[in-house]
CSV table of C-alpha atoms in Angstrom, one decimal:
chain,number,residue,atom,x,y,z
G,781,MET,CA,47.9,6.2,-82.7
G,782,PRO,CA,47.3,4.7,-85.8
G,783,ASP,CA,46.3,6.9,-88.8
G,784,PRO,CA,43.1,5.8,-89.6
G,785,ALA,CA,43.3,7.3,-93.1
G,786,ARG,CA,46.0,4.4,-93.4
G,787,SER,CA,44.1,1.8,-92.5
G,788,PRO,CA,43.5,-0.8,-94.7
G,789,LYS,CA,40.3,-0.2,-94.9
G,790,ALA,CA,40.6,3.5,-96.2
G,791,GLU,CA,43.6,2.3,-98.4
G,792,GLN,CA,40.8,0.5,-100.2
G,793,THR,CA,38.1,3.3,-100.5
G,794,ARG,CA,41.6,4.9,-101.9
G,795,ARG,CA,42.1,2.5,-104.8
G,796,THR,CA,38.7,2.3,-105.5
G,797,ILE,CA,38.4,6.1,-105.9
G,798,VAL,CA,41.6,6.2,-107.8
G,799,ASP,CA,40.1,3.8,-110.4
G,800,ALA,CA,36.8,5.2,-111.0
G,801,ALA,CA,38.7,7.9,-111.8
G,802,MET,CA,40.8,6.3,-114.6
G,803,ARG,CA,37.9,4.5,-115.8
G,804,LEU,CA,36.1,8.2,-116.2
G,805,PHE,CA,39.6,10.2,-117.3
G,806,ARG,CA,39.9,7.4,-120.1
G,807,ASP,CA,35.9,7.5,-121.0
G,808,ALA,CA,35.6,11.2,-120.1
G,809,GLY,CA,38.6,12.5,-120.6
G,810,TYR,CA,40.1,14.5,-117.9
G,811,GLY,CA,38.7,17.9,-118.6
G,812,ARG,CA,35.0,17.0,-118.8
G,813,THR,CA,35.6,14.5,-115.2
G,814,THR,CA,34.8,16.0,-112.3
G,815,MET,CA,35.1,15.0,-108.3
G,816,ARG,CA,31.2,14.2,-108.3
G,817,ALA,CA,31.1,12.2,-111.2
G,818,ILE,CA,34.0,10.6,-109.5
G,819,ALA,CA,32.4,9.9,-106.3
G,820,ALA,CA,29.4,8.7,-107.6
G,821,GLU,CA,31.8,5.9,-109.9
G,822,ALA,CA,33.5,4.9,-106.8
G,823,GLY,CA,30.0,4.7,-105.0
G,824,VAL,CA,31.3,7.4,-102.2
G,825,SER,CA,29.8,10.5,-101.2
G,826,LEU,CA,31.0,13.8,-102.5
G,827,GLY,CA,32.7,14.6,-99.0
G,828,ASN,CA,34.4,11.3,-98.6
G,829,ALA,CA,36.1,11.8,-102.2
G,830,TYR,CA,37.5,15.1,-101.2
G,831,TYR,CA,38.4,13.5,-97.8
G,832,TYR,CA,40.4,11.1,-99.7
G,833,PHE,CA,41.8,13.7,-102.2
G,834,GLY,CA,41.7,17.1,-102.5
G,835,SER,CA,41.5,17.3,-106.1
G,836,LYS,CA,41.3,15.8,-109.5
G,837,GLU,CA,45.7,16.4,-109.7
G,838,HIS,CA,45.6,14.4,-106.3
G,839,LEU,CA,44.0,11.9,-108.1
G,840,VAL,CA,46.7,11.8,-110.8
G,841,GLN,CA,49.1,11.9,-108.1
G,842,ALA,CA,48.0,8.7,-106.5
G,843,PHE,CA,48.2,7.1,-110.0
G,844,TYR,CA,51.7,7.8,-109.8
G,845,ASP,CA,51.9,6.3,-107.0
G,846,GLN,CA,50.2,3.5,-107.9
G,847,LEU,CA,52.0,2.9,-111.1
G,848,GLN,CA,55.4,3.7,-110.1
G,849,VAL,CA,54.8,0.7,-107.1
G,850,GLU,CA,53.9,-1.5,-110.2
G,851,HIS,CA,56.7,-0.8,-111.8
G,852,ALA,CA,58.9,-1.3,-109.0
G,853,ALA,CA,57.8,-5.0,-108.8
G,854,ALA,CA,57.9,-5.5,-112.4
G,855,ALA,CA,61.9,-4.4,-112.3
G,856,GLY,CA,62.5,-6.2,-109.5
G,857,ARG,CA,62.2,-9.6,-111.0
G,858,VAL,CA,64.9,-8.2,-113.4
G,859,LEU,CA,67.2,-6.6,-110.8
G,860,ASP,CA,67.2,-9.8,-108.8
G,861,VAL,CA,68.3,-12.1,-111.5
G,862,GLU,CA,70.5,-10.3,-113.4
G,863,THR,CA,73.9,-8.0,-112.6
G,864,GLY,CA,74.8,-6.5,-116.0
G,865,PHE,CA,74.6,-2.8,-116.0
G,866,ASP,CA,73.0,-3.1,-119.8
G,867,ARG,CA,70.6,-5.7,-118.9
G,868,ARG,CA,69.5,-4.3,-115.6
G,869,LEU,CA,68.7,-1.0,-117.2
G,870,ARG,CA,67.1,-2.3,-120.2
G,871,GLY,CA,64.8,-4.5,-118.0
G,872,VAL,CA,63.6,-1.4,-115.2
G,873,LEU,CA,62.6,1.0,-118.7
G,874,LEU,CA,60.9,-2.5,-120.4
G,875,ALA,CA,58.6,-3.1,-117.3
G,876,TRP,CA,57.7,0.5,-117.0
G,877,LEU,CA,56.8,0.2,-120.9
G,878,ASP,CA,54.8,-2.5,-119.4
G,879,VAL,CA,53.0,-1.0,-116.6
G,880,ALA,CA,52.1,1.7,-118.3
G,881,GLU,CA,50.7,0.3,-121.6
G,882,PRO,CA,47.0,-0.6,-120.2
G,883,HIS,CA,46.9,3.8,-119.9
G,884,HIS,CA,48.4,4.5,-122.8
G,885,GLU,CA,44.8,5.3,-124.5
G,886,PHE,CA,44.7,8.3,-122.5
G,887,ALA,CA,47.8,9.4,-121.5
G,888,GLY,CA,48.4,12.0,-123.8
G,889,GLN,CA,45.5,13.7,-121.5
G,890,PHE,CA,47.7,13.7,-118.4
G,891,PHE,CA,51.0,15.2,-120.5
G,892,ARG,CA,48.8,18.1,-121.8
G,893,ASN,CA,48.5,19.2,-118.1
G,894,ALA,CA,51.9,17.4,-116.5
G,895,ALA,CA,53.8,19.6,-119.3
G,896,ASP,CA,53.1,23.0,-117.8
G,897,PRO,CA,56.0,23.6,-115.6
G,898,HIS,CA,53.7,25.3,-113.0
G,899,SER,CA,51.3,21.9,-112.6
G,900,PRO,CA,51.1,19.5,-109.5
G,901,LEU,CA,51.0,17.2,-112.6
G,902,SER,CA,54.9,18.4,-113.7
G,903,PRO,CA,57.1,15.5,-112.9
G,904,PHE,CA,59.7,17.9,-111.3
G,905,SER,CA,56.9,19.9,-109.5
G,906,PRO,CA,57.1,19.0,-105.7
G,907,GLU,CA,53.7,17.6,-105.6
G,908,SER,CA,55.3,14.6,-108.0
G,909,ALA,CA,58.6,14.2,-105.5
G,910,PRO,CA,57.5,10.9,-104.0
G,911,ALA,CA,57.3,9.3,-107.4
G,912,ARG,CA,59.7,10.9,-108.6
G,913,GLU,CA,62.2,9.8,-105.5
G,914,ALA,CA,61.1,7.1,-105.8
G,915,SER,CA,61.8,6.3,-109.1
G,916,ILE,CA,65.2,7.8,-108.7
G,917,ALA,CA,65.8,5.1,-105.8
G,918,LEU,CA,65.1,2.7,-108.5
G,919,PHE,CA,67.6,3.4,-110.6
G,920,ALA,CA,69.9,3.6,-108.0
G,921,ARG,CA,69.1,-0.2,-107.5
G,922,VAL,CA,69.8,-0.6,-111.1
G,923,LEU,CA,73.5,0.9,-110.6
G,924,GLU,CA,74.2,-0.6,-106.9
G,925,GLY,CA,73.7,-4.3,-108.6
G,926,SER,CA,75.2,-4.2,-111.2
G,927,ASP,CA,78.9,-4.9,-112.9
G,928,VAL,CA,79.8,-1.4,-113.8
G,929,LYS,CA,82.0,1.0,-112.0
G,930,PRO,CA,81.4,4.5,-113.3
G,931,LEU,CA,83.5,8.0,-111.7
G,932,PRO,CA,82.5,8.4,-108.0
G,933,ALA,CA,81.4,12.0,-109.1
G,934,LEU,CA,79.3,10.1,-112.0
G,935,ARG,CA,78.1,7.2,-109.5
G,936,GLY,CA,76.3,10.0,-107.0
G,937,GLU,CA,74.4,11.7,-110.0
G,938,LEU,CA,74.0,8.9,-112.2
G,939,PRO,CA,70.0,8.0,-110.8
G,940,GLU,CA,69.0,10.9,-111.5
G,941,LEU,CA,71.0,11.3,-114.7
G,942,LEU,CA,69.2,7.6,-116.1
G,943,TRP,CA,65.4,8.7,-114.7
G,944,LEU,CA,66.1,12.1,-117.3
G,945,LEU,CA,66.5,9.5,-119.4
G,946,GLN,CA,63.4,7.5,-118.5
G,947,MET,CA,61.3,10.8,-118.9
G,948,GLY,CA,62.7,10.8,-122.2
G,949,VAL,CA,61.3,7.3,-123.0
G,950,VAL,CA,58.0,8.5,-121.6
G,951,LEU,CA,57.7,11.6,-123.6
G,952,PHE,CA,58.7,9.4,-126.4
G,953,TRP,CA,55.4,7.0,-125.7
G,954,VAL,CA,53.3,9.4,-125.3
G,955,TYR,CA,53.5,10.0,-129.1
G,956,ASP,CA,54.1,7.0,-130.4
G,957,ASP,CA,51.0,5.0,-132.3
G,958,SER,CA,52.8,2.4,-133.5
G,959,PRO,CA,51.3,-1.3,-132.6
G,960,GLY,CA,51.8,-2.2,-129.0
G,961,GLN,CA,54.4,1.3,-128.9
G,962,ARG,CA,56.5,-1.1,-130.4
G,963,ARG,CA,58.8,2.1,-131.6
G,964,SER,CA,59.1,3.0,-127.8
G,965,ARG,CA,60.5,-0.6,-127.2
G,966,GLU,CA,63.0,-0.3,-130.2
G,967,LEU,CA,64.5,2.9,-128.4
G,968,VAL,CA,65.0,1.0,-125.3
G,969,ASP,CA,66.9,-1.1,-127.3
G,970,ARG,CA,69.1,1.5,-129.0
G,971,ALA,CA,69.8,3.4,-126.2
G,972,VAL,CA,70.6,1.4,-123.5
G,973,PRO,CA,73.8,0.2,-125.0
G,974,VAL,CA,75.0,3.8,-125.5
G,975,VAL,CA,74.4,4.7,-122.1
G,976,ASP,CA,76.2,1.4,-121.3
G,977,ARG,CA,79.1,2.5,-123.3
G,978,LEU,CA,79.3,5.9,-121.8
G,979,VAL,CA,78.9,4.7,-118.0
G,980,ARG,CA,81.8,2.3,-118.8
G,981,LEU,CA,84.2,5.0,-120.9
G,982,SER,CA,83.6,7.4,-118.5
G,983,ARG,CA,86.5,6.3,-116.2
G,984,LEU,CA,89.3,7.1,-119.5
G,985,PRO,CA,91.0,10.3,-118.6
G,986,VAL,CA,90.0,11.6,-121.9
G,987,ILE,CA,86.1,10.7,-121.3
G,988,ARG,CA,86.4,12.7,-117.8
G,989,GLY,CA,86.4,16.0,-118.9
G,990,VAL,CA,83.2,15.5,-120.5
G,991,VAL,CA,81.8,13.9,-117.5
G,992,ASP,CA,83.1,17.2,-115.6
G,993,ASP,CA,81.0,19.3,-118.1
G,994,VAL,CA,77.9,17.4,-117.9
G,995,LEU,CA,77.9,16.6,-114.1
G,996,GLY,CA,78.5,21.0,-114.1
G,997,LEU,CA,75.8,21.2,-116.3
G,998,LEU,CA,73.4,18.9,-114.1
G,999,ARG,CA,74.3,20.7,-111.2
G,1000,ALA,CA,73.8,24.4,-112.3
G,1001,VAL,CA,70.3,23.7,-113.6
G,1002,ARG,CA,69.4,22.4,-110.1
G,1003,SER,CA,70.5,25.5,-108.5
G,1004,PRO,CA,67.9,28.4,-108.3
G,1005,SER,CA,68.0,31.6,-110.8
């Protein structure tokens, strides 16, 4: 049977509630915004708001998911035409800055919660898994359609490493108060050639030991204590 919670009408209601929440988060702040206020802003009952979203954290997760969809669409315009690894990576990172720019004003409010390792808003939390996995898959596309040929062992891990690079860009962007977050774009422009060079050099025998060390470190971080 079709899921009524995923019908076109339900999806529109979800989007209306998320949009209302974002307006209130921007105007009143995340901490001061209640689910009751969000329901009123969206023009739905409180019970209906809770039917779709169990908490404010779930609303922010839905916003993350929505932002990821917009990012993938913007990145696709680059990935469909470019084959150079550096141009593909630069285009995807800049596409994220483009779609996130309208939300920079209140991004710090979310980051304070996301920085808590126990928060469901953390990019590393189980609740963030769908958005995280979608973003890693996008970086897999960056690699798969490019002209670069990294070591097989590195190739399997590179999409996640590129996602971690994006997390670093996001952190820089949150604190970037330059006009239009110009410094974040400069960071991308400077970082991408370095990453491109390192990936291409990874096949050289003298570099392979360092690559193995980096991959070993990544596996150690993933392993439960």
